[in-house]
Short mmCIF file of C-alpha atoms and ligand atoms in Angstrom, two decimals:
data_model
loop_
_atom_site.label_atom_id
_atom_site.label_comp_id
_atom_site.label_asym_id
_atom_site.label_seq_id
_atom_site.Cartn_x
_atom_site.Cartn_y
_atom_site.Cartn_z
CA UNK A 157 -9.96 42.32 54.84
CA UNK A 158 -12.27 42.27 51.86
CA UNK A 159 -10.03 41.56 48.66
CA UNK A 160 -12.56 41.90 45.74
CA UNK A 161 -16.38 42.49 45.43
CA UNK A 162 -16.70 38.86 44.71
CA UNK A 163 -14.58 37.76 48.06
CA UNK A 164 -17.62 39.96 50.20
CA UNK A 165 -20.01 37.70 48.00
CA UNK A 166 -18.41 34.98 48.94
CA UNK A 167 -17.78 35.11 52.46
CA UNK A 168 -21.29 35.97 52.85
CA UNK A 169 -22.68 32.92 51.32
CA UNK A 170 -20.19 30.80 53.21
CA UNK A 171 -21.01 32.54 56.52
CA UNK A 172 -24.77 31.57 55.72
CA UNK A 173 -24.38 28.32 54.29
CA UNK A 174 -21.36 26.62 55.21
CA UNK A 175 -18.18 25.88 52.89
CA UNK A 176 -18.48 25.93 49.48
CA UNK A 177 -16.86 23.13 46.47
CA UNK A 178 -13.86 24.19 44.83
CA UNK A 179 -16.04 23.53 41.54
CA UNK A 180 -17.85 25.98 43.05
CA UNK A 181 -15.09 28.67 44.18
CA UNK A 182 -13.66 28.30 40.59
CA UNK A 183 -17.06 28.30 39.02
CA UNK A 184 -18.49 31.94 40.22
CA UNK A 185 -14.32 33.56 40.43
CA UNK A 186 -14.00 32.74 36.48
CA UNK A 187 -17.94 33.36 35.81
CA UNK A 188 -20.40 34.90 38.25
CA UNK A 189 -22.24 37.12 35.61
CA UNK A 190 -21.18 40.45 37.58
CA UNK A 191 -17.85 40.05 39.13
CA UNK A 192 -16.25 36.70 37.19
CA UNK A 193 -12.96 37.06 35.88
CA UNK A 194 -13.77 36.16 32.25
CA UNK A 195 -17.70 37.49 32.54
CA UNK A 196 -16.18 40.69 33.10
CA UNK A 197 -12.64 41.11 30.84
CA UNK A 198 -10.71 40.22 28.36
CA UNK A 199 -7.99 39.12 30.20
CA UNK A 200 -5.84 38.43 26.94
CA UNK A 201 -2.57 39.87 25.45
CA UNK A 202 0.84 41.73 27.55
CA UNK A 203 -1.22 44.57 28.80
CA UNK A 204 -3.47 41.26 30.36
CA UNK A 205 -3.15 38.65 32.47
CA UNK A 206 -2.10 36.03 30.19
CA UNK A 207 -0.92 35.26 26.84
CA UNK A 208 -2.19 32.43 24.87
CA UNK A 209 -0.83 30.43 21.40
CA UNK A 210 -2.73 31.99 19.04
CA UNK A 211 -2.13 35.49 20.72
CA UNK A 212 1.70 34.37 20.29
CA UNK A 213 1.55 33.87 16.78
CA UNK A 214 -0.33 33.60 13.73
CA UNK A 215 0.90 31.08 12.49
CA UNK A 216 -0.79 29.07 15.42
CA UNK A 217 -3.97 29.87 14.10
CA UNK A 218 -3.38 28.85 10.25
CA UNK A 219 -1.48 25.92 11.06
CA UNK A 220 -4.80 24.90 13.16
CA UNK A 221 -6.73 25.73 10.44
CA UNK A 222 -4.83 24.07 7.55
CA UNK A 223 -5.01 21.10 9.78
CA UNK A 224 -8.59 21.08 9.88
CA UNK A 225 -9.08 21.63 6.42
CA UNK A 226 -7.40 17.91 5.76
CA UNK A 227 -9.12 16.47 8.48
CA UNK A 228 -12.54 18.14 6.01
CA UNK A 229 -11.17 16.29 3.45
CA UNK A 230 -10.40 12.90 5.08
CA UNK A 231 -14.03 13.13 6.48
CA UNK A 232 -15.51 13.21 2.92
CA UNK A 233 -15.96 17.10 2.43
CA UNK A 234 -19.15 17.34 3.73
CA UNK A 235 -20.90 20.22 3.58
CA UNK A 236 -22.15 21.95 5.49
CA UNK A 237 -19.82 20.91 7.96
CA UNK A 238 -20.28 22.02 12.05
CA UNK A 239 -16.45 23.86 12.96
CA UNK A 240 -17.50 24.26 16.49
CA UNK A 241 -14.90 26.05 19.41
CA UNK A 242 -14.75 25.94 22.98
CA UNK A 243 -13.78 29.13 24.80
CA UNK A 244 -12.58 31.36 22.11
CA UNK A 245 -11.18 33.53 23.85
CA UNK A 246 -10.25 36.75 21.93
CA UNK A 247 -11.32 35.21 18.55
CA UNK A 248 -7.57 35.28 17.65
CA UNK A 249 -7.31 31.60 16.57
CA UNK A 250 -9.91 31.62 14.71
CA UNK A 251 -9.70 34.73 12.32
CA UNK A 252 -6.34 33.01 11.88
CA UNK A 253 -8.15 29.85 10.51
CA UNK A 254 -10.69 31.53 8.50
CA UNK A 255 -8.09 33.97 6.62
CA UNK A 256 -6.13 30.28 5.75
CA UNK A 257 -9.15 28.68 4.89
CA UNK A 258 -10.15 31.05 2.80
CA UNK A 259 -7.32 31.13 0.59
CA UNK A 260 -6.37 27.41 0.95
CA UNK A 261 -9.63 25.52 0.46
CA UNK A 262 -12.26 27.79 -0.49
CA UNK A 263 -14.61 24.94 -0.50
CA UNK A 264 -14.60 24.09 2.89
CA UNK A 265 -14.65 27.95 3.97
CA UNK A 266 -18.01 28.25 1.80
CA UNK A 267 -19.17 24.79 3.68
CA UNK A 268 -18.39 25.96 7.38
CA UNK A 269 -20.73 26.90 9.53
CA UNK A 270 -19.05 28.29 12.43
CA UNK A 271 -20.41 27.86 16.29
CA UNK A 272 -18.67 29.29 19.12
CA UNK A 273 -19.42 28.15 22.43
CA UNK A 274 -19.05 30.97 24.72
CA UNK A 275 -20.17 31.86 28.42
CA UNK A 276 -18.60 35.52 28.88
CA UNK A 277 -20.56 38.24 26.97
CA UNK A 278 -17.56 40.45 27.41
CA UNK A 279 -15.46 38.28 24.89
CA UNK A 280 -18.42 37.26 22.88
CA UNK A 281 -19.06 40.81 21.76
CA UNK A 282 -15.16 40.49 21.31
CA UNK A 283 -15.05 37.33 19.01
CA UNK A 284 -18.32 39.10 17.44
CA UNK A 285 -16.50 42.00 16.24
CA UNK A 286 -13.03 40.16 15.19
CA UNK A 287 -14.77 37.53 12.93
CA UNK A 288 -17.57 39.35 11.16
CA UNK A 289 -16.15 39.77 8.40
CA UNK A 290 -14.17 36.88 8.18
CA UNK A 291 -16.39 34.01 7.81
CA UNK A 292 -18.61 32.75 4.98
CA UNK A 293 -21.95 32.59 6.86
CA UNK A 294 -22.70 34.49 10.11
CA UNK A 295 -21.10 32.79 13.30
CA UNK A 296 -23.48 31.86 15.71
CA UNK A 297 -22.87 31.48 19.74
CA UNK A 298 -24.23 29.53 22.21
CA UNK A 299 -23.57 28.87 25.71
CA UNK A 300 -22.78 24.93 25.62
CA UNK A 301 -22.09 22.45 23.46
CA UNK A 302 -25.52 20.66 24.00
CA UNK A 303 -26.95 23.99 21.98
CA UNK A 304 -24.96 23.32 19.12
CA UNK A 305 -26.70 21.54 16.71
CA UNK A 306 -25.88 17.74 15.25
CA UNK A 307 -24.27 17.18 12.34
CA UNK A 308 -20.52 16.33 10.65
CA UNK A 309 -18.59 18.40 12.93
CA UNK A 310 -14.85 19.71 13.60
CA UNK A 311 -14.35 20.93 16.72
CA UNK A 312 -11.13 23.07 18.15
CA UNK A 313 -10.62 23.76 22.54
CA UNK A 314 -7.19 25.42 23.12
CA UNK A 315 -6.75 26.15 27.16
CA UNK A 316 -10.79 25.59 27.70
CA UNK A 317 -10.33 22.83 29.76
CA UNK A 318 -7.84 23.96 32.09
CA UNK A 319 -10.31 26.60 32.95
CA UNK A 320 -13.24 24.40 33.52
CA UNK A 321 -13.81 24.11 37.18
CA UNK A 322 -12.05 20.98 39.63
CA UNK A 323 -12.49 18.86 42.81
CA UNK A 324 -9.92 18.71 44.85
CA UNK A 325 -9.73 15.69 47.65
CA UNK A 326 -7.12 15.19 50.07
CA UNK A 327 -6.18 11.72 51.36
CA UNK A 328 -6.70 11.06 55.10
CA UNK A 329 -5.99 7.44 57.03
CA UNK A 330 -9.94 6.90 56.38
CA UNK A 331 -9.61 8.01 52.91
CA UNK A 332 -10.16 10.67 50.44
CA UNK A 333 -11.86 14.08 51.55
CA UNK A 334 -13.16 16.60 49.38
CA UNK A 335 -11.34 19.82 49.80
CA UNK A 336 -14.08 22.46 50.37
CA UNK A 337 -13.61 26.16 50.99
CA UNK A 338 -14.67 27.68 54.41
CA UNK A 339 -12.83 30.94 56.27
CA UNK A 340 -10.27 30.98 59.27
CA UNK A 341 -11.28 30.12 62.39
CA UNK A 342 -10.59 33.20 64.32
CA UNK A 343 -14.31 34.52 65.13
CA UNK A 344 -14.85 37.47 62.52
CA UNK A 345 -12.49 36.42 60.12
CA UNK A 346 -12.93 36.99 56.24
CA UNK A 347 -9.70 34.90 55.09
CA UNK A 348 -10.88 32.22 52.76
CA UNK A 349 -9.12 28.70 53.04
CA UNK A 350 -9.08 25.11 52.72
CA UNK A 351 -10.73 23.11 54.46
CA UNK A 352 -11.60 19.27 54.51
CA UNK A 353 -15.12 17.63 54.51
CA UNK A 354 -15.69 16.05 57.99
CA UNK A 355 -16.64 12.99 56.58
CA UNK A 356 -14.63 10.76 53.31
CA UNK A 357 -16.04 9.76 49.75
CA UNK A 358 -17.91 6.99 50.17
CA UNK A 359 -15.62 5.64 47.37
CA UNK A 360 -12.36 6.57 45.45
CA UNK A 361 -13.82 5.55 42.36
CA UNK A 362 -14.21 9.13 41.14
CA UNK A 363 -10.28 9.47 41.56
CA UNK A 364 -8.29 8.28 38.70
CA UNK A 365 -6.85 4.66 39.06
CA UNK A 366 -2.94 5.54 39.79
CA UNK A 367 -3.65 7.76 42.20
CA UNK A 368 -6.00 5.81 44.55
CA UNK A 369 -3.44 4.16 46.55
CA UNK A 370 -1.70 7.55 47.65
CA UNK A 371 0.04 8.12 51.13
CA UNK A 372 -2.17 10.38 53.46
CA UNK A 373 -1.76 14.07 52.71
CA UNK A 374 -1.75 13.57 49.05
CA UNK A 375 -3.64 15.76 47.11
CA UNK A 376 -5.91 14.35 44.06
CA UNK A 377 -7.77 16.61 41.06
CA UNK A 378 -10.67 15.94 39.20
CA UNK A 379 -12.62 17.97 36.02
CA UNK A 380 -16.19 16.25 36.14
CA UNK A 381 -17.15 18.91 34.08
CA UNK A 382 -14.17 18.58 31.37
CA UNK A 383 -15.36 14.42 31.63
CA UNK A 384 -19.02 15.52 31.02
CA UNK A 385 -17.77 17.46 28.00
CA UNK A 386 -15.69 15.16 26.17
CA UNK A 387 -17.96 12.27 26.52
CA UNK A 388 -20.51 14.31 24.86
CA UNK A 389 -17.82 15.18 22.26
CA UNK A 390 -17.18 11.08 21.59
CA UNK A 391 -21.03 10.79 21.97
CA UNK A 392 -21.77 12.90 19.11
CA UNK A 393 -18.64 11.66 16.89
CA UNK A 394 -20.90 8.44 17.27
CA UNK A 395 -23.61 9.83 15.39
CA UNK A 396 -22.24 11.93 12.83
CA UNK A 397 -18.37 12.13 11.83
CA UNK A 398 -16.57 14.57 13.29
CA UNK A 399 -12.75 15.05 15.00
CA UNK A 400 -12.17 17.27 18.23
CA UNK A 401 -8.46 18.68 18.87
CA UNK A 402 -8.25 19.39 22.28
CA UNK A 403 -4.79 21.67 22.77
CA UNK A 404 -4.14 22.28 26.80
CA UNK A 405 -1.31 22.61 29.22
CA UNK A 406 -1.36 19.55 31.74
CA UNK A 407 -0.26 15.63 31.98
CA UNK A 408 -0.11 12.92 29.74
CA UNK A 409 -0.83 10.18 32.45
CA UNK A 410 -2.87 11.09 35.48
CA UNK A 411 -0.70 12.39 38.65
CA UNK A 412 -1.31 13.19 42.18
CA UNK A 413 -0.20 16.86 42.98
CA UNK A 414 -2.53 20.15 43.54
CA UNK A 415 -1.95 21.95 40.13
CA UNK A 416 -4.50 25.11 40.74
CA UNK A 417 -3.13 28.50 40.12
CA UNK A 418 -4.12 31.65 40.25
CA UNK A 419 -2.13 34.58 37.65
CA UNK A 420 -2.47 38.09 37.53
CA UNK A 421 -0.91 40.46 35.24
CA UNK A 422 1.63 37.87 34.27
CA UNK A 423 2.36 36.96 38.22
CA UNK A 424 1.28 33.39 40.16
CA UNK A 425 -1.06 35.00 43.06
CA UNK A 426 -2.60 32.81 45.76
CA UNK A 427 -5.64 31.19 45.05
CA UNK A 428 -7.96 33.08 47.17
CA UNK A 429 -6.21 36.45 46.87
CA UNK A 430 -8.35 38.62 44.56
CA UNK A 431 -11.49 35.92 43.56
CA UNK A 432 -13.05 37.25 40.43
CA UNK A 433 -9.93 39.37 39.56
CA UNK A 434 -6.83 36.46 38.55
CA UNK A 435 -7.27 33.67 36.01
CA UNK A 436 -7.87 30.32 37.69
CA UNK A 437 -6.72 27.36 36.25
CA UNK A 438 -5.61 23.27 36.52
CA UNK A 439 -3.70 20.93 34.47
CA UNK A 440 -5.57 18.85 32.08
CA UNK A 441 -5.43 15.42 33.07
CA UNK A 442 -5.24 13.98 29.23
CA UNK A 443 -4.70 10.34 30.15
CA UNK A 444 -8.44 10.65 32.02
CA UNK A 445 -10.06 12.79 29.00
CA UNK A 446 -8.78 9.89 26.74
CA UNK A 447 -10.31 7.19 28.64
CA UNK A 448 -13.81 9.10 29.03
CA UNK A 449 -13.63 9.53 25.52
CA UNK A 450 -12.92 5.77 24.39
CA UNK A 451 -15.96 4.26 27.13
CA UNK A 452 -18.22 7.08 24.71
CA UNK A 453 -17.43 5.12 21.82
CA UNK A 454 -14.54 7.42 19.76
CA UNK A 455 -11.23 6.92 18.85
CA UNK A 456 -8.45 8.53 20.23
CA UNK A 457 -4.84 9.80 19.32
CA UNK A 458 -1.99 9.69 21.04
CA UNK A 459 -1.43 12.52 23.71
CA UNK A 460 1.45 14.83 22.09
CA UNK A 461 3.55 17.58 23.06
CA UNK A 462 2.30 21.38 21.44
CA UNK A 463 6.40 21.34 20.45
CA UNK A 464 5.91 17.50 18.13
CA UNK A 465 2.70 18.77 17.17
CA UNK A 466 3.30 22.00 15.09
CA UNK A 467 6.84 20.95 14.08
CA UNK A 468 4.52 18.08 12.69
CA UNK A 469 2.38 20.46 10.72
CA UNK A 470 5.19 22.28 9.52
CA UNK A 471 5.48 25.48 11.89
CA UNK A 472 9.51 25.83 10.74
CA UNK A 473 8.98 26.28 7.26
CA UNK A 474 5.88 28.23 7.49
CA UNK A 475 8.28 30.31 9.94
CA UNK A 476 10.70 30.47 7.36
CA UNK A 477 8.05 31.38 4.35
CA UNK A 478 6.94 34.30 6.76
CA UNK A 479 10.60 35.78 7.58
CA UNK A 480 11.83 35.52 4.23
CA UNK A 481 9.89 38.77 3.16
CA UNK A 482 10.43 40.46 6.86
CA UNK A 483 12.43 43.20 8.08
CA UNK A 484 14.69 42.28 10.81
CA UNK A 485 12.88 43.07 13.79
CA UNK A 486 10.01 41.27 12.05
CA UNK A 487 11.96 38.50 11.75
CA UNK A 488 12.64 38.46 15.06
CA UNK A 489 9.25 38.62 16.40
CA UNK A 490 8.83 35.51 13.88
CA UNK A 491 11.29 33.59 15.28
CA UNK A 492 11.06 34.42 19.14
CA UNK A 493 7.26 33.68 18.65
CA UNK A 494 8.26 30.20 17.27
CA UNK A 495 10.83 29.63 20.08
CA UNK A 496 7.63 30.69 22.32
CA UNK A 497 5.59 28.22 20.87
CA UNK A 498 7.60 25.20 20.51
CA UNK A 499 10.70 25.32 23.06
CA UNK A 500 10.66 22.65 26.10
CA UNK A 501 10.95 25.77 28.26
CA UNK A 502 8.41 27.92 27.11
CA UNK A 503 4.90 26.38 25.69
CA UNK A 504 6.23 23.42 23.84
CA UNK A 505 6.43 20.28 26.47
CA UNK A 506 3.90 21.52 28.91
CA UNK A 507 1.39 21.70 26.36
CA UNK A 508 -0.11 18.41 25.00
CA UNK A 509 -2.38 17.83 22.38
CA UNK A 510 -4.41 15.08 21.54
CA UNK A 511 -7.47 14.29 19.13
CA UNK A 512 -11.15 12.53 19.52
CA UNK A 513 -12.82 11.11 16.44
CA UNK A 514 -15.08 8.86 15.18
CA UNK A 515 -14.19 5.12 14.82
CA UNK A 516 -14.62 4.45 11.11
CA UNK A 517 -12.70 7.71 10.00
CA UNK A 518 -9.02 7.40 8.90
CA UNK A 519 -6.22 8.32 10.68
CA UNK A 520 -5.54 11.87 11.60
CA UNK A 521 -3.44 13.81 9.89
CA UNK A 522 -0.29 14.83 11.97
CA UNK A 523 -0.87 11.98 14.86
CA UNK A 524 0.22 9.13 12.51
CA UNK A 525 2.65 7.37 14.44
CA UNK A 526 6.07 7.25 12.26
N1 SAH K 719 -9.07 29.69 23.30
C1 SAH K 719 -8.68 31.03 23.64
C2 SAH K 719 -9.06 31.45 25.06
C3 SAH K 719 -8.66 30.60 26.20
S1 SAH K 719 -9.20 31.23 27.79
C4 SAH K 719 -7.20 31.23 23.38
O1 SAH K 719 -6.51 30.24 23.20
O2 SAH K 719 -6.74 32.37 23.36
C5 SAH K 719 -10.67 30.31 28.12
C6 SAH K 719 -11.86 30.69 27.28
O3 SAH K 719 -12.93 29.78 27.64
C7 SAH K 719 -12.42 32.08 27.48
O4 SAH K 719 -12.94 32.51 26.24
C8 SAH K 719 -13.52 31.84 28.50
O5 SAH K 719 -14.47 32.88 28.54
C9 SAH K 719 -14.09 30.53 28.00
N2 SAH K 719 -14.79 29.69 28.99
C10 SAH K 719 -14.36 29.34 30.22
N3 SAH K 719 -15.23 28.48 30.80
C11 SAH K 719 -16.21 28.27 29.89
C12 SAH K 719 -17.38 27.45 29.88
N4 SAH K 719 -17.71 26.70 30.92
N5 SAH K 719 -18.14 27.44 28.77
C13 SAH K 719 -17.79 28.20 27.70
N6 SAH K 719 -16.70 29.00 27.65
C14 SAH K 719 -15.93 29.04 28.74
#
């Protein structure tokens, strides 16, 4: 049965060329130009697929913002300063930052210039129309970091890495085996699955440490291009100061376990059901993302939850300050947006958050340890 136009794709260049990398699978499902799930949607909000922090709650956004505007002055105000994010998304987060800026620290508003780092034109034309009138200077967008240019920089990624594509391996008595994707055996079939290289990695280097010695049948992740990413982050904090908050649901210290998932209008669907038409994901494997950034040369925070974090930067009484004017069904938006936000069952203990920044800048604000 053909699922999507993307699974016919797929099938096709499997049939022809043999099983595919899950870096792959995830890489065209969330991005082939025509039938990716994020080239082609915005896959954002209740009527969507998914529902993000700063689609929660504004206050997400300003908090975020506010933050950054102390890390600006900690750095030295300098202007103009780079406020560069990942994966945007809807542009929700930051029209929430600018509008706080704005009215908080004009100067550093008047200093940004803003660079969005975008691969879907869908939400690009999105982000293009929600922020055009927000910002100081015209935002510009670019398709990687590496196009973003040098400079003192602040840089925001809320749930871009979990959608950056993985490796999956699977541990065998001769060692670990990179999960590929082929189809079913039976002759004809179009049913995508797992399926094991023949031979093992010719090291388990690429693995993190802790999970190296694992029990055969165990399941191991990997992000190389999340790595790549964040060491170019600590790379450039080298050269010029800048700070990186990198906001994500996932694991403080690295974990065996297969955490892909696949969610469709608000539903976990397998992982091969529609390709191109359900959000892919994996947990963000912080302790790793720390390391790679520290061998790069930056300094690193400790990994947080999203819950320490904005009770940290003052989410309750900016919850208060905005339901003290409300009517009551305002107010209880307000507060059931909080609860979203920062409860251990909803986004608050899942989520982690931790920082990258140069060496010879001060502490951050709202990771001091107390
Ligand atoms: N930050 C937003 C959106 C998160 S969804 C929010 O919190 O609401 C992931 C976002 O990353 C989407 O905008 C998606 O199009 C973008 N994205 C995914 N992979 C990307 C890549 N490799 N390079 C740039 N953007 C990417």
């Amino acid at each position: 049965m053909i699922r999507s136009p993307l699974h016919k794709k797929l099938v096709r260049q499997i049939e022809n060329t043999g099983p595919m990398t899950l870096a792959e699978y995830m890489g065209l499902a969330l991005m082939h130009p025509e039938h990716g799930y994020y080239a082609t949607r915005d896959p954002f909000g209740t009527q969507g697929d998914f529902i993000t922090a700063p689609e929660v709650s504004q206050m997400f956004g300003e908090l975020i913002g506010l933050w950054a505007a102390q890390c600006w002055l900690d750095m030295g105000s300098p202007s103009p300063i780079q406020v560069i994010e990942l994966g945007p998304g809807r542009g929700t987060l930051q029209s929430d930052f600018q509008r706080a800026i704005k009215s908080a620290l004009p100067d550093f508003w008047t200093a940004m210039q803003l660079h969005l780092v975008e691969t879907s034109e869908t939400l690009a034309g999105v982000q293009a129309k929600t922020l055009s009138d927000l910002c100081a200077r015209q935002p510009t967008w670019h398709q990687s970091l590496q196009q973003c240019p040098q400079g003192p920089f602040l840089l925001i990624a809320n749930e871009f890495f979990d959608a950056l594509p993985i490796s999956q391996y699977i541990k065998a008595d001769d060692g670990w085996h990179e999960r590929l994707i082929g189809l079913e055996a039976e002759p004809g079939s179009n049913q995508l699955q797992f399926v094991a290289a023949v031979l093992p990695e010719p090291s388990d280097r690429l693995l993190p440490a802790p999970v190296r010695q694992s029990p055969s049948g165990t399941i191991a992740e990997t992000c190389p291009v999340g790595q790549a990413i964040t060491s170019e982050i600590a790379q450039r904090a080298t050269h010029d100061p800048g700070i990186a908050l990198i906001i994500d649901y996932g694991h403080t210290e690295s974990a065996a376990g297969d955490t892909l998932q696949a969610l469709k209008a608000h539903q976990y669907v397998g992982v091969f059901e529609t390709p191109g038409e359900a959000d892919l994901t994996a947990h963000v494997d912080f302790a790793t993302l720390k390391s790679v950034a520290e061998t790069a040369g930056a300094s690193t925070t400790p990994v947080m939850t999203q819950s320490e974090f904005l009770t940290r930067l003052g989410i309750e009484a900016r919850t208060q300050a905005l339901t003290a004017t409300a009517s009551d069904k305002q107010r209880q938006d307000i507060e059931s947006a909080l609860n979203r936000l920062i409860a251990p069952d909803q986004m608050g203990t899942l989520f982690k958050v931790m920082a990258l920044y140069s060496k010879d800048l001060p502490e951050l604000p709202g990771f001091a340890l107390s």
